[in-house]
CSV table of C-alpha atoms in Angstrom, one decimal:
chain,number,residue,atom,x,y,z
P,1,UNK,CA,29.5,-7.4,-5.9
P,2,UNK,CA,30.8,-8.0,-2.8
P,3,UNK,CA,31.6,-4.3,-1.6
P,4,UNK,CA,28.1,-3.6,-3.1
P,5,UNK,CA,26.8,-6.1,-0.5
P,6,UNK,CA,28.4,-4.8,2.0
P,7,UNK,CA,27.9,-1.0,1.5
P,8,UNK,CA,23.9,-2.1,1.5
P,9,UNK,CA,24.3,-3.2,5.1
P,10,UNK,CA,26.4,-0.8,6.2
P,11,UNK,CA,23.9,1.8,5.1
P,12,UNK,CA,21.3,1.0,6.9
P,13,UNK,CA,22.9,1.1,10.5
P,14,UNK,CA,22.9,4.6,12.7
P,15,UNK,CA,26.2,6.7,11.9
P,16,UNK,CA,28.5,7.9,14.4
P,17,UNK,CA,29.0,11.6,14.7
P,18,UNK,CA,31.1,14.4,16.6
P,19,UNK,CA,30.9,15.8,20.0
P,20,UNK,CA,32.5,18.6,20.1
P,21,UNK,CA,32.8,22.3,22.1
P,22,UNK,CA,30.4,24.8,22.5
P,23,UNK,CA,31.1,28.1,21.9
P,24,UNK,CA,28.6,29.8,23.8
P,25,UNK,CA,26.5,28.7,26.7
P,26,UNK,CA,22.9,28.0,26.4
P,27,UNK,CA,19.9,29.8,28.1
P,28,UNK,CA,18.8,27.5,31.0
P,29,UNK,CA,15.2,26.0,30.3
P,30,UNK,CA,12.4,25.9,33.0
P,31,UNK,CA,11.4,22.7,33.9
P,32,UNK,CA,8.2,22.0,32.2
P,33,UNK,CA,7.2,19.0,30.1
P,34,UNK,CA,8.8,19.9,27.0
P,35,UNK,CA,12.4,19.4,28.8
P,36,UNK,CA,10.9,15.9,30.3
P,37,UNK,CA,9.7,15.3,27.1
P,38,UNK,CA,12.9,16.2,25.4
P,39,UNK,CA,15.1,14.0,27.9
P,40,UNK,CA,12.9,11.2,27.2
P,41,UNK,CA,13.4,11.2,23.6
P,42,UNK,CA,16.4,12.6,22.4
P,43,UNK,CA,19.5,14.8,24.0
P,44,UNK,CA,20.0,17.0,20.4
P,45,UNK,CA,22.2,19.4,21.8
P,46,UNK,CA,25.5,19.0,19.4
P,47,UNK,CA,25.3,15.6,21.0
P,48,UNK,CA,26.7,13.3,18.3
P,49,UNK,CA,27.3,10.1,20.5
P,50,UNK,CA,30.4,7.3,19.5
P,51,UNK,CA,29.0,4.4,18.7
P,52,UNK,CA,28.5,1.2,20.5
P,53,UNK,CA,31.3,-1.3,20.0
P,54,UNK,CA,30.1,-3.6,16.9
P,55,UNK,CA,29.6,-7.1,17.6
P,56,UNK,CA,31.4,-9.4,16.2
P,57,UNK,CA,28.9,-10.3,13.7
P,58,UNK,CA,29.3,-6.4,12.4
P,59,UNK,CA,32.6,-6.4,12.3
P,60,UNK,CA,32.8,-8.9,9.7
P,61,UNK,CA,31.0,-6.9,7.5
P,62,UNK,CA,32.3,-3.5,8.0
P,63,UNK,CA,34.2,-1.7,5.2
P,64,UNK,CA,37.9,-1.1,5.9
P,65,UNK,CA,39.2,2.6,5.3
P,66,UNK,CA,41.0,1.5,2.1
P,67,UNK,CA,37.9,-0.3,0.7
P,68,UNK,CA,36.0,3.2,1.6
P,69,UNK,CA,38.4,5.1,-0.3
P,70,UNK,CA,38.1,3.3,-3.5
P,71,UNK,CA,34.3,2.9,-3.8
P,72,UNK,CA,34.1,6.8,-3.0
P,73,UNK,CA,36.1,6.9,-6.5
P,74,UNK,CA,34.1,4.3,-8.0
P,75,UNK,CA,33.2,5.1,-11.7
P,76,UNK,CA,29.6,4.1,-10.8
P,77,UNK,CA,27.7,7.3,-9.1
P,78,UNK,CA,25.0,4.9,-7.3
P,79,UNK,CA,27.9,3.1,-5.7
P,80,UNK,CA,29.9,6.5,-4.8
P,81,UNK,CA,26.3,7.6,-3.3
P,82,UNK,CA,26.0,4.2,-1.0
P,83,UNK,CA,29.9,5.0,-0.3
P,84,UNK,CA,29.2,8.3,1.2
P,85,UNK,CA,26.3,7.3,3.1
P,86,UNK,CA,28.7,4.5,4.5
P,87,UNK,CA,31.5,7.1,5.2
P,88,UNK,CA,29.3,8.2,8.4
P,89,UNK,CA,31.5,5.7,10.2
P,90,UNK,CA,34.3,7.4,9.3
P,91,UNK,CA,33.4,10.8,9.0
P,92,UNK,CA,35.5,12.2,11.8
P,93,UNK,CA,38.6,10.9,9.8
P,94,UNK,CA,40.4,13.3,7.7
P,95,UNK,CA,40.4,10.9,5.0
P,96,UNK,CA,36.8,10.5,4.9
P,97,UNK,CA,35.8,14.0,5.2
P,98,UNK,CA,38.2,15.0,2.5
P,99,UNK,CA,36.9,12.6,0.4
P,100,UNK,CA,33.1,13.7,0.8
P,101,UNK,CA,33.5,17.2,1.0
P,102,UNK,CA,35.5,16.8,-2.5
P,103,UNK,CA,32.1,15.1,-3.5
P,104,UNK,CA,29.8,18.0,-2.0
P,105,UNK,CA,31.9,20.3,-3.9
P,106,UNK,CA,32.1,18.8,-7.5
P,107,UNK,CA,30.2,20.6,-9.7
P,108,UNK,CA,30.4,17.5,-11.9
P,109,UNK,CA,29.1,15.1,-9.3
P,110,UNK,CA,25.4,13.9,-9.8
P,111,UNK,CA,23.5,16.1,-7.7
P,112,UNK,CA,21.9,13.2,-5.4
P,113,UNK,CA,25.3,12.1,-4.6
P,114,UNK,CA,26.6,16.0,-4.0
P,115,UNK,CA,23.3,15.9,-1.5
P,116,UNK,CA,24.1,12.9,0.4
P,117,UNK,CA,27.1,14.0,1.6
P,118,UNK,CA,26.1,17.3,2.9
P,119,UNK,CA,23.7,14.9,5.1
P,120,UNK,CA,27.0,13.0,5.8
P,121,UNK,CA,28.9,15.8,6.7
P,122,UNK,CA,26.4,16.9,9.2
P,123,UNK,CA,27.4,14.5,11.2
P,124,UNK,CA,31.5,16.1,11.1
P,125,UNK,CA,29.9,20.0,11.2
P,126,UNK,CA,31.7,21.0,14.2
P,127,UNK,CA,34.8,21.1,11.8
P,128,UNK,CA,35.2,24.6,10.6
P,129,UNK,CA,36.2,23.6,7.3
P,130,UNK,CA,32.9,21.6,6.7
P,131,UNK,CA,31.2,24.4,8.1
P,132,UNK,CA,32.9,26.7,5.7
P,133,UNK,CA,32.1,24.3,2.9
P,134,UNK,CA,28.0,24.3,3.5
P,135,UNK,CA,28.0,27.9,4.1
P,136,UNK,CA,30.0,28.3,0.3
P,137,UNK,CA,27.1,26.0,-0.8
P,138,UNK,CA,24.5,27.7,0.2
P,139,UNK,CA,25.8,31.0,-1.3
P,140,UNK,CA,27.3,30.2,-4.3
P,141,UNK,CA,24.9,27.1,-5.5
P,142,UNK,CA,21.9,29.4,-6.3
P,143,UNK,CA,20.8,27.0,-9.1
P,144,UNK,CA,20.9,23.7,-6.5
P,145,UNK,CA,18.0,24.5,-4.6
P,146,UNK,CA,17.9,20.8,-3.1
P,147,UNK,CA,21.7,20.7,-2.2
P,148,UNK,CA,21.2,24.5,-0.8
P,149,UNK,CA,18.7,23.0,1.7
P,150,UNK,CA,20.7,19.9,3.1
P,151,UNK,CA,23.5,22.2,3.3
P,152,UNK,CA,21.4,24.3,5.7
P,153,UNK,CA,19.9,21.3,7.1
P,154,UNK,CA,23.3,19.9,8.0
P,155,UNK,CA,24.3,22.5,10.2
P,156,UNK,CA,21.5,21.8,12.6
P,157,UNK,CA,23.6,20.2,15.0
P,158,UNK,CA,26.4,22.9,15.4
P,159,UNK,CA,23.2,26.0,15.1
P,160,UNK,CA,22.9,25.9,19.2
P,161,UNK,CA,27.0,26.5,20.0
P,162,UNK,CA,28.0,28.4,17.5
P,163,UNK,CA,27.5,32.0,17.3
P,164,UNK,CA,28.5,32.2,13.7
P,165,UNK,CA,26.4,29.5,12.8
P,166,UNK,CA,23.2,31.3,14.6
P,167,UNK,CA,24.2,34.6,13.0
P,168,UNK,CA,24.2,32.6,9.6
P,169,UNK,CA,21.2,31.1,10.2
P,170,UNK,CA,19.3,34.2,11.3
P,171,UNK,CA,20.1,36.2,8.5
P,172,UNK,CA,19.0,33.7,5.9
P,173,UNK,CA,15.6,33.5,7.7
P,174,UNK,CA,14.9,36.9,7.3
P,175,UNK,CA,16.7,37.2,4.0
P,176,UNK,CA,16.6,34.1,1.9
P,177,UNK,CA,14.8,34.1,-1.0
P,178,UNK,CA,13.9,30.6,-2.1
P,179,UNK,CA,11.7,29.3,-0.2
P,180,UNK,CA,12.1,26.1,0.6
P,181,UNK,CA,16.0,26.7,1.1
P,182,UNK,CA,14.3,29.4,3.8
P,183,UNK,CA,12.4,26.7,5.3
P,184,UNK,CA,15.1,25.1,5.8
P,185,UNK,CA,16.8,27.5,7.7
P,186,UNK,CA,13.7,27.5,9.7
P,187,UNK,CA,14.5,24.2,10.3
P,188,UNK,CA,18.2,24.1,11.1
P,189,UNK,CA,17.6,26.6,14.0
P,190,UNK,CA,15.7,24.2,15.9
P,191,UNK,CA,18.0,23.2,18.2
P,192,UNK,CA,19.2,27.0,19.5
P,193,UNK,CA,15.5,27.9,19.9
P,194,UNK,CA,16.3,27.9,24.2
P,195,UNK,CA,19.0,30.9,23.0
P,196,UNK,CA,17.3,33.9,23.0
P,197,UNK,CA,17.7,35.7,19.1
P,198,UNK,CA,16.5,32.4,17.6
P,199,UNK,CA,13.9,32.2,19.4
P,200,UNK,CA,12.7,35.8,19.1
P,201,UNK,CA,13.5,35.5,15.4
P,202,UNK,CA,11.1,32.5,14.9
P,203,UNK,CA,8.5,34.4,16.9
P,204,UNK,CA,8.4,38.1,15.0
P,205,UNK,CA,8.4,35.6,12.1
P,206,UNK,CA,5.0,34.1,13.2
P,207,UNK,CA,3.8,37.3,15.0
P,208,UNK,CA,4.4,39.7,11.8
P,209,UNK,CA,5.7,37.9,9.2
P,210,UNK,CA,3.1,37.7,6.3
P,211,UNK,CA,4.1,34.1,5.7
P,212,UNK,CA,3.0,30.8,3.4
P,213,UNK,CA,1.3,28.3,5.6
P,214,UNK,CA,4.5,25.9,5.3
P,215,UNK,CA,6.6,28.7,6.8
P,216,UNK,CA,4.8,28.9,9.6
P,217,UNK,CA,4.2,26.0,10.1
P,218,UNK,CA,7.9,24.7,10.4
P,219,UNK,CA,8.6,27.7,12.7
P,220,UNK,CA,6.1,26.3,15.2
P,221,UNK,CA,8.5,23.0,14.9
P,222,UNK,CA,11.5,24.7,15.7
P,223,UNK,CA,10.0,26.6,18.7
P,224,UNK,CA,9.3,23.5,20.3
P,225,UNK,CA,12.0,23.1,22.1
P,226,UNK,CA,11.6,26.6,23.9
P,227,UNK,CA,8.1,25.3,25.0
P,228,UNK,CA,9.1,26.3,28.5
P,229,UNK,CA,9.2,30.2,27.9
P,230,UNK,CA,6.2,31.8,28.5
P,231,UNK,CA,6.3,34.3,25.3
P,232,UNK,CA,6.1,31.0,23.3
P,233,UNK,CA,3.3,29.1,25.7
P,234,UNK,CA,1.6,33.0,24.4
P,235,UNK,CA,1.7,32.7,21.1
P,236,UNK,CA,0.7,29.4,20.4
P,237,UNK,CA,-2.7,29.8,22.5
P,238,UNK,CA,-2.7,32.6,20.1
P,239,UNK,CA,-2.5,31.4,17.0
P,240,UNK,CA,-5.4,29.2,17.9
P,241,UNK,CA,-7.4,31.6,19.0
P,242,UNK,CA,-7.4,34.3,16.8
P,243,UNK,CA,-9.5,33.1,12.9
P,244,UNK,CA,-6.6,34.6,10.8
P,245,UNK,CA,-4.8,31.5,10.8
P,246,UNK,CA,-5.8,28.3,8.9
P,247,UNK,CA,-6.3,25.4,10.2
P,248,UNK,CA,-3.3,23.4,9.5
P,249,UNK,CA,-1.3,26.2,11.4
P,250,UNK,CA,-3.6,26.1,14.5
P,251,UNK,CA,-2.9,22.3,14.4
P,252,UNK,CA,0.7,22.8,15.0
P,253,UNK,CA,0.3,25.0,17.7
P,254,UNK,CA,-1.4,22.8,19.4
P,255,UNK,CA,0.5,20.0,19.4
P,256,UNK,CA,3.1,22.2,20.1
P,257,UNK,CA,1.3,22.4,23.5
P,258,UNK,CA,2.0,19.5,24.3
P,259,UNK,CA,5.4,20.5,25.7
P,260,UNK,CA,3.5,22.7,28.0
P,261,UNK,CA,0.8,20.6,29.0
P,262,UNK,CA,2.0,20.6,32.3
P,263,UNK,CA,1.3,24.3,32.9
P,264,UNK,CA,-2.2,24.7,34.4
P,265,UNK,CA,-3.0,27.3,32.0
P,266,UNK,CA,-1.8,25.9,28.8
P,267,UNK,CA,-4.0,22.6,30.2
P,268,UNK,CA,-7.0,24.6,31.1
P,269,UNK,CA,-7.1,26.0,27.2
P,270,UNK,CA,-6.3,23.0,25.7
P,271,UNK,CA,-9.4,21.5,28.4
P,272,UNK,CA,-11.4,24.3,27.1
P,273,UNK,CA,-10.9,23.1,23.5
P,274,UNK,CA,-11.9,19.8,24.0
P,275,UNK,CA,-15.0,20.6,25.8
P,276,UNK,CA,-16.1,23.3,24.0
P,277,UNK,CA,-14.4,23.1,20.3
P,278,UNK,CA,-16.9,23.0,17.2
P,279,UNK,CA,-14.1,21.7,15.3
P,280,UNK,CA,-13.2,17.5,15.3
P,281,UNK,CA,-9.5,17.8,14.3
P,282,UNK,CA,-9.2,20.8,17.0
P,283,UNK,CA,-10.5,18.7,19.6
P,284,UNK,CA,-8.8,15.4,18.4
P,285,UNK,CA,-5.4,17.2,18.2
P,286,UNK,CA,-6.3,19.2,22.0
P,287,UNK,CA,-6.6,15.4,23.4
P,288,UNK,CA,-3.8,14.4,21.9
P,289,UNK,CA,-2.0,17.4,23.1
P,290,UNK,CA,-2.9,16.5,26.3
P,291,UNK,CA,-1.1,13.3,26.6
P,292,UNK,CA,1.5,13.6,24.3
P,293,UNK,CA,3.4,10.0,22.8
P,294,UNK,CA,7.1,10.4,22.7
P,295,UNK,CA,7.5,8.7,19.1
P,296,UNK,CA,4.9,11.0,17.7
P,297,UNK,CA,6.2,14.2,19.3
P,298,UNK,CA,9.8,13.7,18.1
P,299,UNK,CA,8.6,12.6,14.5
P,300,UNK,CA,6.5,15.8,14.1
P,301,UNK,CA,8.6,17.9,15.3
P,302,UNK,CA,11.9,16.4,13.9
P,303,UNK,CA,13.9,15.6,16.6
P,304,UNK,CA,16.6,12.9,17.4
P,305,UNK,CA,16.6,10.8,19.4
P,306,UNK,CA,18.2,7.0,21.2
P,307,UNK,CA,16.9,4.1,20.2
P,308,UNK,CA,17.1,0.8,22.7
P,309,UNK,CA,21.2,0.0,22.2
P,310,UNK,CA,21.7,4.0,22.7
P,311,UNK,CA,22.5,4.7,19.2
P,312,UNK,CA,21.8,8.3,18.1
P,313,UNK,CA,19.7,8.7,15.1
P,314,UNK,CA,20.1,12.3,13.6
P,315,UNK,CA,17.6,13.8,12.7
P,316,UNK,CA,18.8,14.5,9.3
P,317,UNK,CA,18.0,11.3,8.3
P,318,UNK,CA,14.3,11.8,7.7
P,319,UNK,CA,15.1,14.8,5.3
């Protein structure tokens, strides 16, 4: 009862992650809103900070790595799942990641337990064995459909400085067939969006892809970030114009805008919406566009982000 106690706590506090090399340099962003915006909120750029040195009140309760290795064998799968969400501490350990990953790839695990630690492993993706071990999860597991999207989920982090990892994720956008394991693709990309084929991808996606109102609306997400190129500023004015699109699509686009509110023509549309719009969620969602909030922007469009100790919250951990 008492490593049950203490797993509870442990879960709930921000993980530490890895900060590792890139392997390709970014495209530089312009300096518009959505990089103030960004910098305010969140630095998701493979940026998996240490974490802050535990107080002394922490430290009391933290699992030792012994204690960590034995509850990941306990006989009990709820307690193995609350182990591997607690191995987040440990997860740049060789110990703990060969301990999870033998988790992720047990066909006899309990698939919530095989699911929470592909989100663990997220946070250790910048090893080439974890990467290797997604990748084989998302090929080979065609009958796991929610284990195939964490594992595209939890490569997010490593999608913007690795070229492989791009490459991966590219091809499953255009090729995957299940459809939510292709959203989630959509997703992962997010964060290599400022790189030029992702972002290109994501935008002949919403340009000629004939696409499920989800789908598009998760590509808008991921474009946010690249809020400062002018092909993307386009195209979301677009989609708002032009009647093809339904509503919930033209929503996103707009508050997609809001990176690029700065811009005196993305502000004189979104003006032009408020003033003249026949619609009260188009014009509610042009105002708030206008003056963006930090905690809604980076909830909507799934970003990470510090909170007041500087703890980095992935985020992962809202999927």
């Amino acid at each position: 009862m008492k490593y049950i106690a203490v797993i509870l706590i442990l879960a709930g506090l921000a993980p530490t992650g890895w900060s590792g090399p890139m392997e390709n340099g970014r495209s530089p962003l312009p300096q518009v809103d959505a990089l103030i915006i960004l910098d305010r909120i969140q630095d998701t750029r493979n940026n998996f900070p240490q974490p802050n040195p535990a107080t002394p009140d922490l430290k009391d309760k933290q699992l030792s790595s012994s204690q960590l290795e034995d509850l990941l064998r306990d006989a009990n799968p709820e307690i193995r799942k609350m182990a591997v969400k607690s191995a987040k501490t440990y997860i740049l350990n060789s110990f703990a990641h060969d301990r999870v990953l033998d988790i992720l790839q047990n066909a006899n695990e309990r698939l919530d337990v095989r699911v929470e630690a592909a989100r663990t492993l997220s946070y250790a993706a910048g090893n080439s064995r974890i990467q290797n071990a997604l990748i084989d999860i998302i090929k080979y597991g065609n009958t796991l459909s929610e284990l195939r999207v964490m594992s595209y989920k939890a490569l997010w982090g490593v999608a913007g400085g690795y070229s492989r990892i791009q490459d991966f994720l590219i091809d499953a956008i255009k090729y995957e067939n299940d459809r939510a394991a292709r959203r989630a693709a959509i997703w992962a990309i997010f964060d290599a969006t400022r790189n030029t084929r992702p972002r290109e991808t994501l935008i002949d996606l919403l340009k000629y892809g004939n696409e499920e109102e989800s789908t598009h609306i998760e590509a808008i997400k991921s474009l946010y970030p690249a809020m400062g190129y002018s092909t993307v500023k386009e195209l979301m004015m677009d989609l708002v114009r032009y009647g093809n699109e339904k509503k919930p699509v033209k929503l996103a686009a707009i508050m997609a805008l809001s990176g690029a509110s700065g811009d005196s023509r993305v502000q004189s549309f979104l003006n032009d919406l408020m003033r003249y719009g026949n619609d009260t969620d188009i014009k509610t969602a042009a105002i708030e566009a206008s003056s963006p909030g930090a905690a809604k922007i980076r909830e909507y469009f799934h970003l990470g982000y510090k909170i007041e100790n500087g703890t980095f919250v992935s985020p992962i951990e809202n999927e």
